[in-house]
Short mmCIF file of C-alpha atoms in Angstrom, two decimals:
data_model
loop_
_atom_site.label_atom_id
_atom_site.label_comp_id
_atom_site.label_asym_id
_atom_site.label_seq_id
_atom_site.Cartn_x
_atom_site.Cartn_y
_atom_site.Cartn_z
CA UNK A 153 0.00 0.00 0.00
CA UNK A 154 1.45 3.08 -0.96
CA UNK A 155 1.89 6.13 0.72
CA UNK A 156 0.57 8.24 -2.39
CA UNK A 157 -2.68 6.74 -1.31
CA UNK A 158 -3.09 8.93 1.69
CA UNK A 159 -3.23 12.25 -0.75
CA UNK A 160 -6.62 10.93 -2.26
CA UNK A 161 -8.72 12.02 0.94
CA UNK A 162 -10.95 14.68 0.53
CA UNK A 163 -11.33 16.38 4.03
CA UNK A 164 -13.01 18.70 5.73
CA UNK A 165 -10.77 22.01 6.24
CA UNK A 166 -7.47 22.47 8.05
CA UNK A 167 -8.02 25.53 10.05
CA UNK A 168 -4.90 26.97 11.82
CA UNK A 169 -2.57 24.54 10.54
CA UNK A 170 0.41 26.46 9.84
CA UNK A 171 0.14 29.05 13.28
CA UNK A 172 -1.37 32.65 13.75
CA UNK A 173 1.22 34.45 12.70
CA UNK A 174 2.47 35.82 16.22
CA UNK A 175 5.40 38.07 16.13
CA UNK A 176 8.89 37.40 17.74
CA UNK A 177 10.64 34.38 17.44
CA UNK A 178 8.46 30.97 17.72
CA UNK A 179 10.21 27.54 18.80
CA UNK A 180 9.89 24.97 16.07
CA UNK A 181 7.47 22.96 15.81
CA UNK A 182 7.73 19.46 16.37
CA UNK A 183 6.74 16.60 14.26
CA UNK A 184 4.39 15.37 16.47
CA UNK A 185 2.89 19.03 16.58
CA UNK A 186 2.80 19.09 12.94
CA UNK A 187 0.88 15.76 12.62
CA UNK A 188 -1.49 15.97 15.63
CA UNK A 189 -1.81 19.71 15.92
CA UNK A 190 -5.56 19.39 15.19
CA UNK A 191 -6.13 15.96 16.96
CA UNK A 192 -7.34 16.83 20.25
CA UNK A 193 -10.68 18.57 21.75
CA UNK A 194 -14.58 17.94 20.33
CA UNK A 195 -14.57 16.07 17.24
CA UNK A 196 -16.93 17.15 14.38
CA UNK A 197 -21.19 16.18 14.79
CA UNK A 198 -19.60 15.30 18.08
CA UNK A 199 -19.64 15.96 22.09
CA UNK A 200 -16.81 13.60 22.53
CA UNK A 201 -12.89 14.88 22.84
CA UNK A 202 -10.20 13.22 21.73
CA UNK A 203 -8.48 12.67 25.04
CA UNK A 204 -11.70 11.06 26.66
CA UNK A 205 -11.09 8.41 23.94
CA UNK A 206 -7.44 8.00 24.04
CA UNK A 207 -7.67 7.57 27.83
CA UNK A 208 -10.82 5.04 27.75
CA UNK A 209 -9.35 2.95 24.95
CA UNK A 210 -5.80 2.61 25.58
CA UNK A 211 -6.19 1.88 29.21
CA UNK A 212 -9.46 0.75 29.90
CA UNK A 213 -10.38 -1.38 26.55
CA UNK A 214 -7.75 -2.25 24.55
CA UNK A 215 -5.81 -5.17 26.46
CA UNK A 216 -9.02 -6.61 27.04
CA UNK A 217 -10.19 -6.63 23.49
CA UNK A 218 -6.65 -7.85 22.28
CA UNK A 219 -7.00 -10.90 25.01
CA UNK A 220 -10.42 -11.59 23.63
CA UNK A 221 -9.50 -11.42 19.97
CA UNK A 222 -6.74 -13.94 20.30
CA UNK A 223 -9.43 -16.65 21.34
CA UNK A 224 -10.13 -18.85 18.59
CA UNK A 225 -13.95 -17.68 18.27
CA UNK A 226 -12.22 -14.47 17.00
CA UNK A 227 -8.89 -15.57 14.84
CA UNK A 228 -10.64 -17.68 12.55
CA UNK A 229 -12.39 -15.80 9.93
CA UNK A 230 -13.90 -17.00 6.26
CA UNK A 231 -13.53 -15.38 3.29
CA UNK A 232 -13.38 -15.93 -0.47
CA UNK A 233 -10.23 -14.18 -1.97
CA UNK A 234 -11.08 -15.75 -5.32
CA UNK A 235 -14.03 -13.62 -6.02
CA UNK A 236 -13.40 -12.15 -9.27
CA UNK A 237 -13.81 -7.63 -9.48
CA UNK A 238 -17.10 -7.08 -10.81
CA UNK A 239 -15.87 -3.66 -12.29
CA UNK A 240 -12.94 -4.40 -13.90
CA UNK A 241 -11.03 -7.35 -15.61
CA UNK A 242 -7.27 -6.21 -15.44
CA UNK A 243 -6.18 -6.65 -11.69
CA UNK A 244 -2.92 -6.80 -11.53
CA UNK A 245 -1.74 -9.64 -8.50
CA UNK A 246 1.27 -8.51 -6.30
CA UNK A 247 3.37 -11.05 -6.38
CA UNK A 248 5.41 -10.58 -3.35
CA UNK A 249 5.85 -12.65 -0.63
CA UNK A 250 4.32 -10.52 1.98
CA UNK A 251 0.77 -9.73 0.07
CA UNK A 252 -0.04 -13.94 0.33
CA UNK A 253 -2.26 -15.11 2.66
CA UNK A 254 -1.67 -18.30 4.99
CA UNK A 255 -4.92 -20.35 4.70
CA UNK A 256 -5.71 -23.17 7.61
CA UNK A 257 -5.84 -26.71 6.36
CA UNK A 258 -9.26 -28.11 7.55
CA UNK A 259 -7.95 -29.70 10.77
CA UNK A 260 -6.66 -26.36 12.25
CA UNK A 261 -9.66 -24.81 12.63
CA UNK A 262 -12.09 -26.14 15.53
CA UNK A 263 -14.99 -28.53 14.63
CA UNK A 264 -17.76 -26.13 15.94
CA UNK A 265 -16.56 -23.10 13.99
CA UNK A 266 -16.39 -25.09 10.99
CA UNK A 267 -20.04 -26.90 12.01
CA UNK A 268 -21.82 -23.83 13.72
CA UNK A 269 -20.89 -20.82 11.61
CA UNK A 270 -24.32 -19.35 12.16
CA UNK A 271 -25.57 -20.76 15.12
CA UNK A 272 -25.68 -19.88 18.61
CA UNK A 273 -28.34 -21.70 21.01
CA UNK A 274 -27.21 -24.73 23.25
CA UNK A 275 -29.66 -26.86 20.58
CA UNK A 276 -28.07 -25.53 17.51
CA UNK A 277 -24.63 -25.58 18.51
CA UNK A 278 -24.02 -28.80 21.17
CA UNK A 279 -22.26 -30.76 18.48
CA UNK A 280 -21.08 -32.69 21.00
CA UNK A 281 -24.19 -34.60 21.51
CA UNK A 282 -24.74 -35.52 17.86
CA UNK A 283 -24.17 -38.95 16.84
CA UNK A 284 -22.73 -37.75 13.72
CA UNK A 285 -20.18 -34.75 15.09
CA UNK A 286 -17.50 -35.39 12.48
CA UNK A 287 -19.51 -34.74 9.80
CA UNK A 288 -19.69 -30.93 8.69
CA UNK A 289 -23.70 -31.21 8.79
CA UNK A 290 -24.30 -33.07 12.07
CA UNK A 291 -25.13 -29.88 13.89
CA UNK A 292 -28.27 -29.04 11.13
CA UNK A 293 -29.31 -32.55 11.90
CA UNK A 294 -29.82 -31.46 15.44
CA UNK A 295 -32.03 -28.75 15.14
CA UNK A 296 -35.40 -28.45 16.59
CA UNK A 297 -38.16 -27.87 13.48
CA UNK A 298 -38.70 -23.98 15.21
CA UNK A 299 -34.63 -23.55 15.31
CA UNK A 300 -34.94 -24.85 11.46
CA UNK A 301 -37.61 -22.31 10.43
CA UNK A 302 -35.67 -19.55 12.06
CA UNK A 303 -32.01 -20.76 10.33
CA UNK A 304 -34.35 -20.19 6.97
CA UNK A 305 -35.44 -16.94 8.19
CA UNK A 306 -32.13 -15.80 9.03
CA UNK A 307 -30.81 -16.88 5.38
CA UNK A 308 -33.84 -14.58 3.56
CA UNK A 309 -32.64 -11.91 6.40
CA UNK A 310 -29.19 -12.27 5.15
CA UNK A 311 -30.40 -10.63 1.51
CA UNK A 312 -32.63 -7.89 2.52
CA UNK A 313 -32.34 -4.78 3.00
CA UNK A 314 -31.20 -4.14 6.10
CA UNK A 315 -27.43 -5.23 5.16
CA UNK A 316 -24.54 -2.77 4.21
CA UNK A 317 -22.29 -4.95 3.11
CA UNK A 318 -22.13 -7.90 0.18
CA UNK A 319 -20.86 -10.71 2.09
CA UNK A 320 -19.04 -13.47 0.64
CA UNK A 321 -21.33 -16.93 0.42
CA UNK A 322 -19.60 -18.83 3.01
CA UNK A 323 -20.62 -21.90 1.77
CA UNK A 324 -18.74 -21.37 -1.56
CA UNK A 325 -16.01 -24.38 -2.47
CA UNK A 326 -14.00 -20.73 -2.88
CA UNK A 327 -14.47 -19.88 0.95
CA UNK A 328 -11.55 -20.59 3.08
CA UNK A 329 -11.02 -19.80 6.43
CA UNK A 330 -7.82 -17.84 7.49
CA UNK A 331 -6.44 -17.44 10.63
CA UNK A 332 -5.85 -13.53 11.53
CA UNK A 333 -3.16 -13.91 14.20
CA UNK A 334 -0.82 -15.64 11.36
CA UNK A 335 -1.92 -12.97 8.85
CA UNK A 336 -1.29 -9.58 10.49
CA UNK A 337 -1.97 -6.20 8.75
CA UNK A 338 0.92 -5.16 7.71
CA UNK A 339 2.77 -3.19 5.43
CA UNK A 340 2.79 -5.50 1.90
CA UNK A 341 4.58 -3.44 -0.45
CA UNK A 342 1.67 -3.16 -2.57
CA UNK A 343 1.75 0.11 -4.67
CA UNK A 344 1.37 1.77 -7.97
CA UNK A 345 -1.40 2.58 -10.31
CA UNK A 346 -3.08 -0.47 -9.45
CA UNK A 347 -3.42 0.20 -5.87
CA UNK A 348 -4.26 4.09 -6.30
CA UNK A 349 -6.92 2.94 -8.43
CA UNK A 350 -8.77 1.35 -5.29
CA UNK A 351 -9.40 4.57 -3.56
CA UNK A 352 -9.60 6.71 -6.32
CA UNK A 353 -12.86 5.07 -7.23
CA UNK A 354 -13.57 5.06 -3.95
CA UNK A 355 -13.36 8.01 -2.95
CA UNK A 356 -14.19 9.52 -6.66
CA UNK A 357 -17.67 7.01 -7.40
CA UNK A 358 -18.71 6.25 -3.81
CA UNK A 359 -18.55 9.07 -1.29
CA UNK A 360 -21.11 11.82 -1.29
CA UNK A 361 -19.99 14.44 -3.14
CA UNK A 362 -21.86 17.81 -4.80
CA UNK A 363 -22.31 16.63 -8.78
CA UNK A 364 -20.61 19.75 -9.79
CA UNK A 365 -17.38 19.17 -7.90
CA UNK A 366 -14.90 17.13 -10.12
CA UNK A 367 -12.13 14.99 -7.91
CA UNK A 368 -12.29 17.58 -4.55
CA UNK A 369 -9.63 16.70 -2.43
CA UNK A 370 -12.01 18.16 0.45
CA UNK A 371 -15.86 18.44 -0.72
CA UNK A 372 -16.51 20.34 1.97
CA UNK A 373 -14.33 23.29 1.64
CA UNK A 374 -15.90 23.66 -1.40
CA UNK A 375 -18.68 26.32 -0.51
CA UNK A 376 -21.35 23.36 -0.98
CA UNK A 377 -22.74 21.65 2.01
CA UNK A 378 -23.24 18.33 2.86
CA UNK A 379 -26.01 17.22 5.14
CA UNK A 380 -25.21 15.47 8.20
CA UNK A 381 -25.42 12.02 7.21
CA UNK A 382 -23.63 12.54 3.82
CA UNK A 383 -20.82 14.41 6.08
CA UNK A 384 -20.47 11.30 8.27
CA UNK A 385 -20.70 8.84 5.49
CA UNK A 386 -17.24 10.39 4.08
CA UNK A 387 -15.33 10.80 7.67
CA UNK A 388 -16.26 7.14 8.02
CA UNK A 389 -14.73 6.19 5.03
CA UNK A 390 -12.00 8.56 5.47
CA UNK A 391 -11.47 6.99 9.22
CA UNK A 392 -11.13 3.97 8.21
CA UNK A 393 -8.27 4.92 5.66
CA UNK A 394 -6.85 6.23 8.27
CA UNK A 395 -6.70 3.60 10.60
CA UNK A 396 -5.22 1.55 7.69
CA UNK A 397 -2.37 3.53 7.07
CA UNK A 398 -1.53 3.82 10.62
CA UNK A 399 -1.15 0.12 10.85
CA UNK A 400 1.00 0.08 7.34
CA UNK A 401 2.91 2.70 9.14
CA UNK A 402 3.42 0.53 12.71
CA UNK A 403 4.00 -2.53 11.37
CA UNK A 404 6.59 -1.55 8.71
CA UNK A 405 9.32 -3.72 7.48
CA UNK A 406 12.20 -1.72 8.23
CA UNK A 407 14.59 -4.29 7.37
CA UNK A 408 14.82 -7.64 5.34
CA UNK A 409 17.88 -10.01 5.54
CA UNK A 410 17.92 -13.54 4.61
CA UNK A 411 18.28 -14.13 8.21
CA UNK A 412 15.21 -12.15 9.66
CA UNK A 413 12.57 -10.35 9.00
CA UNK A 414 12.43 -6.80 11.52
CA UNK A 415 8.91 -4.71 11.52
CA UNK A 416 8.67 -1.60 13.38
CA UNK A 417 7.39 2.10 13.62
CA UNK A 418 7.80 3.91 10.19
CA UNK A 419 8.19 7.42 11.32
CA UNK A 420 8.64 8.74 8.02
CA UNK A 421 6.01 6.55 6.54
CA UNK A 422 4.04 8.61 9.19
CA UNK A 423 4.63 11.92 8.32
CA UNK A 424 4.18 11.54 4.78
CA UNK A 425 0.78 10.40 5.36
CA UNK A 426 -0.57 12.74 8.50
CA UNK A 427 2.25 15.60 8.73
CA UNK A 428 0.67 18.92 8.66
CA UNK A 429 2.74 20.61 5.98
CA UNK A 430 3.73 17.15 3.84
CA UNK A 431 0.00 16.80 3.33
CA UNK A 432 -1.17 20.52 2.55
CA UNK A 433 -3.49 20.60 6.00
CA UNK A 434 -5.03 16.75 5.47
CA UNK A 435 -3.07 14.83 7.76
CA UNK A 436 -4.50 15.87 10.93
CA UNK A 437 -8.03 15.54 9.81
CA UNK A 438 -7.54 12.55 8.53
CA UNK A 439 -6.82 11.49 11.95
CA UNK A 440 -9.82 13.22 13.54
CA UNK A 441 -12.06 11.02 11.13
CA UNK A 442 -10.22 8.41 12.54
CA UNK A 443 -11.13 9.24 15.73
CA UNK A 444 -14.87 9.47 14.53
CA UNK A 445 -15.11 6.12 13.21
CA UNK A 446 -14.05 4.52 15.88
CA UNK A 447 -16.83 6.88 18.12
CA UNK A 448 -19.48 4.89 15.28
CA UNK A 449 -18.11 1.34 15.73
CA UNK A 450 -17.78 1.89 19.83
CA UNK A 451 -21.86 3.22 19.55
CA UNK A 452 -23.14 0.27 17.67
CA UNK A 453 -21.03 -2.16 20.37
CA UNK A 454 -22.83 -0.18 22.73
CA UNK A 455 -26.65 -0.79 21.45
CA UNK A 456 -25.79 -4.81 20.82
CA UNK A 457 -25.04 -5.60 23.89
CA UNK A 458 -28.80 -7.34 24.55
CA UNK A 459 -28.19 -9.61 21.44
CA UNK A 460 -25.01 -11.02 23.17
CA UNK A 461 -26.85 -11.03 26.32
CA UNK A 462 -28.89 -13.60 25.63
CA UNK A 463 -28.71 -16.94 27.38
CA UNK A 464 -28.48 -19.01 24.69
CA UNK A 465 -25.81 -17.43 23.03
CA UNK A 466 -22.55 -18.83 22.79
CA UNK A 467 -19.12 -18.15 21.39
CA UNK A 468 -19.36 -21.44 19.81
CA UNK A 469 -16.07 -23.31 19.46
CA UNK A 470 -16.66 -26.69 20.81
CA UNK A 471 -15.04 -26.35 23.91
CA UNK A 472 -17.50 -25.91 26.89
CA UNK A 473 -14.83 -24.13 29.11
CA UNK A 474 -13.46 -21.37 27.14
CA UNK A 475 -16.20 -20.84 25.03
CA UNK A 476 -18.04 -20.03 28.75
CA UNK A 477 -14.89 -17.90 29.28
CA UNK A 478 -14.77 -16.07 25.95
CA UNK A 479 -18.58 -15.06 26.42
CA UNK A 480 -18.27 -13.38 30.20
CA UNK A 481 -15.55 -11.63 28.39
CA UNK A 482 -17.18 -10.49 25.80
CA UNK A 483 -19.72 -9.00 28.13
CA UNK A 484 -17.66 -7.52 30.36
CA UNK A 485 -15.86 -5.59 27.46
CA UNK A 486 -19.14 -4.57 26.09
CA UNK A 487 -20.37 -3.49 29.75
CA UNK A 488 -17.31 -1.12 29.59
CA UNK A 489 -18.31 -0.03 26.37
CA UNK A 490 -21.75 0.93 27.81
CA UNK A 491 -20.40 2.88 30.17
CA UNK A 492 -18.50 4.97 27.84
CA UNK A 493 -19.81 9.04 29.23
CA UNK A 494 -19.86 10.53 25.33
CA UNK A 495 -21.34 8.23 22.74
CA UNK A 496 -21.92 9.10 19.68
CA UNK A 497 -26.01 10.04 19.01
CA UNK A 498 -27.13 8.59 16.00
CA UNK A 499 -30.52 9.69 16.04
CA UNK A 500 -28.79 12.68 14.39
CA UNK A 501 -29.36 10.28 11.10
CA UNK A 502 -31.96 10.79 9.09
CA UNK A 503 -34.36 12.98 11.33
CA UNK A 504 -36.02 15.01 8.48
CA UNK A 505 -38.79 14.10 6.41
CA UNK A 506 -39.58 10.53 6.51
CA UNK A 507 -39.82 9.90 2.34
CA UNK A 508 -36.55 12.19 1.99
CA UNK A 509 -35.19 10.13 4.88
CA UNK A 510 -36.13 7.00 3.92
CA UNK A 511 -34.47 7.85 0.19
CA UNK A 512 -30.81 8.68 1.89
CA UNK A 513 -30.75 5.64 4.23
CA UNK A 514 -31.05 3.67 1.29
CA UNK A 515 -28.56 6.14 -0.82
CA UNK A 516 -26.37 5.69 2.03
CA UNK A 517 -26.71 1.96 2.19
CA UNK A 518 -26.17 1.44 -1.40
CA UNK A 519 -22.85 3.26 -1.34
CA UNK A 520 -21.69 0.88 1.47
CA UNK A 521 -22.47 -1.90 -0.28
CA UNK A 522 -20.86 -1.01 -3.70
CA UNK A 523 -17.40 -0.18 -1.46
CA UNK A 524 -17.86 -4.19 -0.13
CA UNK A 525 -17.49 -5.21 -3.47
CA UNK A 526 -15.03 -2.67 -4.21
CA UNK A 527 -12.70 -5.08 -2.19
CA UNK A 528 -12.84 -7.81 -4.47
CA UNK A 529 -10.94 -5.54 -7.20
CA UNK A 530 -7.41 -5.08 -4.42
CA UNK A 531 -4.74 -6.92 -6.25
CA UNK A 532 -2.90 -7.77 -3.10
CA UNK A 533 -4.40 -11.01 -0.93
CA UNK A 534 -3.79 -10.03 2.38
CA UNK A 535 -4.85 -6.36 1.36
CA UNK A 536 -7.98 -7.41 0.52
CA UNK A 537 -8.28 -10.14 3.25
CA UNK A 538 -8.22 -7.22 5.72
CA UNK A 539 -10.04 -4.61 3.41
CA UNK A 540 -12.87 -7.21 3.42
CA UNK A 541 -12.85 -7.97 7.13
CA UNK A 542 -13.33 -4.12 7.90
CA UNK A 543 -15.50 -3.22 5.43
CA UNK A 544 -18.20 -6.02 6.78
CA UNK A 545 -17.33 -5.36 9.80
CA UNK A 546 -18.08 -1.40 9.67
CA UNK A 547 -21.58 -2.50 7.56
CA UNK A 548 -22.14 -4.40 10.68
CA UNK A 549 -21.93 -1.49 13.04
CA UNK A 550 -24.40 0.20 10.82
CA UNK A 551 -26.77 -2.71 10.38
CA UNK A 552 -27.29 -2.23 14.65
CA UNK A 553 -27.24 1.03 14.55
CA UNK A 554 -30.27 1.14 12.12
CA UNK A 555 -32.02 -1.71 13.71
CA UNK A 556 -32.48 -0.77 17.73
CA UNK A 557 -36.04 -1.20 17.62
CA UNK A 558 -35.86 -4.58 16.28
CA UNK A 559 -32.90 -5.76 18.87
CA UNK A 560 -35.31 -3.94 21.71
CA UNK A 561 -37.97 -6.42 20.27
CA UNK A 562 -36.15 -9.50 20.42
CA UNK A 563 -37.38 -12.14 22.21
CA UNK A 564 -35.24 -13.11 25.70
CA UNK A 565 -34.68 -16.85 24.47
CA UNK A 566 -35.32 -18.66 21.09
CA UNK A 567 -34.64 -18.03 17.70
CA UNK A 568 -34.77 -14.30 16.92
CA UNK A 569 -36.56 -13.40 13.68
CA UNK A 570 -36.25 -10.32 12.97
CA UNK A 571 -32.93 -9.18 13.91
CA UNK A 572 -29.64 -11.67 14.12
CA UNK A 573 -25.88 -11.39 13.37
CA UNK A 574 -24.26 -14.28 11.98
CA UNK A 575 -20.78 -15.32 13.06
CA UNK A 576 -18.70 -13.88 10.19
CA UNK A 577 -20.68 -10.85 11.18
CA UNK A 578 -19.41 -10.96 14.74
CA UNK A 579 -16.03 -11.92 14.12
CA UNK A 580 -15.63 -9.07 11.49
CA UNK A 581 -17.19 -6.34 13.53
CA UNK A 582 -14.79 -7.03 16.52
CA UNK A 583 -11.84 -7.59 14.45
CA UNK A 584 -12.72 -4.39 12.45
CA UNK A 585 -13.01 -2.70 16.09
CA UNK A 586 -10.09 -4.45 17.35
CA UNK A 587 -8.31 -2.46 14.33
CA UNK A 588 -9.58 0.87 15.26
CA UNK A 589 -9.07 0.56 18.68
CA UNK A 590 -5.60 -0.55 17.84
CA UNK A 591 -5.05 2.66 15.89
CA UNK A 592 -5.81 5.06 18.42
CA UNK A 593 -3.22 2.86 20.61
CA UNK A 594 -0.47 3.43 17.76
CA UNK A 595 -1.11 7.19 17.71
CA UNK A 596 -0.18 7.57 21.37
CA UNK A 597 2.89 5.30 20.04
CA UNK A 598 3.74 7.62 17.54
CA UNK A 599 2.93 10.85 19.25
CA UNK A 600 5.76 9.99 21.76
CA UNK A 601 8.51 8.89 18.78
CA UNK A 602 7.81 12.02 16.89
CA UNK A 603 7.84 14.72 20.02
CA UNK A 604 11.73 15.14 19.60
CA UNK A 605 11.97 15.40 15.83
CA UNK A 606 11.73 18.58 14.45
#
């Protein structure tokens, strides 16, 4: 991934980027100044601060949610890399070693992911208690008739219109599952004309923009407003671009001998991508949409939490004793999450006029879902492995976020019709969480490395 990438964000204004002109003689500014100059105080359609978050996540959520993604509920996630780009036909495959992707063989991955991908109830999921466990099917066998009618609910639920994202059929000969922890994000290499391409339709086709604007590097600067929701539908997509770079940028192979391999903090990397002055005033806004992405994903954890509540639901793995573990976890992470003083308020979205409202929720959804597919087109495996991942996984956040009334509805045990996540759902909006939060760890990182360089 290339670092040109990072100058195809349009962004919303960089106010006071370069000083107020004081007289007398000014101390330099550091680098760290220069990069995070406007990454602190209220965010944007926001009453959260920066510093509430840094302090919350980096202390209070993060080892948790690292612990809790290294169980093997979370690592194993499946995914068809061999879907072909439904936009274009000349993709050009990087070739080097570090944009492959390890897949499991069959007997890595635990019986109950592999059997109980969707399933979460003691019935659906004890494949334990089947007299035909080692066969891939043996837990459909098992279901009650009710727990059958509401798997073929849940599969009509899975194409409607509630869903942001195009999600890969699972069930595909193509679909393969991958273990994360072997596959980190990662700087690949992965640049040129090929990769630019990627964002640039993006960015170019896919975000809001006013129809008269050609290309703006910041549609908002142009004189031409942006409603709310259009406004957050670009800093989401501009956060999570973000939060990609910074992990290109901390996990950087500095150095490659035929003995090792040694990844590390790319300072440089960093500044070309977020500096103040290297990126004409983006940088640091970049990093405040950043910031408000991961203000979305922490809201929709927030308004789950009664789905995961839910007796019968299990972090199904096949093993009784962490699986038990893995779920009192999970819901003491998203207790803390709850707890959180300054969530984001989403009933901002789509307020106004119900038929006009109704119109841009769809607008908005449709956009998503053409960015899912977008993913297919990334020429570089383990680029689009984890471009995948987080784009379901932020389509996930906003499936919850526009469905409260149907998780308040749900029913305290039993199948729930009307509102369900599967588990590549689950494991991709943690994972894609587990990214951001991760992020906003690596900026404290690199706000200390950079406070000395001038």
């Amino acid at each position: 991934m290339d670092h040109r990438w990072g100058f195809l964000i349009g962004f919303l204004g960089a106010v006071g980027l370069l000083g107020s002109g004081h007289g007398g003689q000014q101390p330099p500014e550091t680098a760290a100044q220069r990069c995070f100059c406007q990454v602190s105080g209220y965010l944007d359609d926001c009453t959260c601060d920066v510093e509430t978050i840094d302090k919350f996540n980096n202390y209070r959520l993060f080892p948790r949610l690292q612990k809790l993604l290294e169980s093997n509920y979370f690592r194993y996630y499946k995914v068809n890399l061999k879907r072909p780009c439904p936009f274009w036909n000349d993709i050009s495959q990087c070739g080097r070693r570090d944009c492959a992707v390890k897949l499991c063989q069959s007997d890595e991955v635990p019986d109950g992911i592999k059997s109980a991908s969707y399933k979460y109830s003691e019935e659906a999921s004890n494949i334990e208690e089947c007299e035909q466990a080692e066969r891939l099917g043996a837990v459909d066998e098992s279901l009650s008739e009710e727990t059958q009618k509401a798997v073929l609910q849940w599969t009509k639920h899975d194409d409607s219109s509630d869903n942001f994202c195009e999600a890969d059929d699972i069930q595909s000969p193509d679909a393969e599952y991958v273990d994360l922890l072997l596959n980190p994000e990662r700087y690949t290499g992965y640049k040129g004309p090929d990769a630019w391409k990627i964002w640039n339709v993006i960015y170019e086709e896919n975000c809001f923009k006013p129809q008269t604007i050609k290309r703006p590097l910041n549609p908002l600067a142009s004189g031409h407003g942006l409603c709310v929701e259009k406004r957050a539908f670009y800093k989401l997509i501009s956060g999570l671009h973000a939060s990609i770079n910074v992990h290109l940028c901390a996990r950087y192979l500095l150095q490659d001998t035929w003995l090792e391999k040694i990844w590390g903090h790319n300072i440089t990397e960093f500044q070309q991508r977020f500096d103040g002055i290297l990126t004409e005033g983006e940088g640091p806004r970049r990093l405040k949409n950043l910031y408000f992405l991961y203000l979305i994903e922490l809201r929709a954890l927030s308004k789950v939490v009664p789905f995961f509540e839910r007796q019968d639901f299990q972090l199904f793995t096949g093993n009784k004793v962490q699986d038990a573990e893995n779920k009192m976890l999970l819901l003491e992470i998203l207790h803390e999450i709850k707890s959180f003083p300054l969530h984001f308020d989403e009933n901002s979205f789509f307020a106004g006029d119900k038929k006009e409202a109704n119109k841009l929720k769809e607008d908005f959804r449709l956009h998503f879902r053409n960015i899912s597919r977008i993913m297919d087109c990334v020429g570089c495996l383990k680029c689009r492995l984890w471009g995948k991942l987080q784009t379901q996984g932020l389509g996930t956040a906003l499936k919850i976020l526009f469905s409260e009334k149907l998780i308040a509805n749900m029913p305290e045990s039993g199948p729930s019709y009307e509102f369900h996540l599967t588990r590549q759902e689950i494991v991709s909006l943690f994972n894609a969480f587990g990214r951001i939060s991760t992020s906003v760890k690596e900026l404290e990182n690199f706000r200390n490395l950079l406070q000395n360089i001038h």
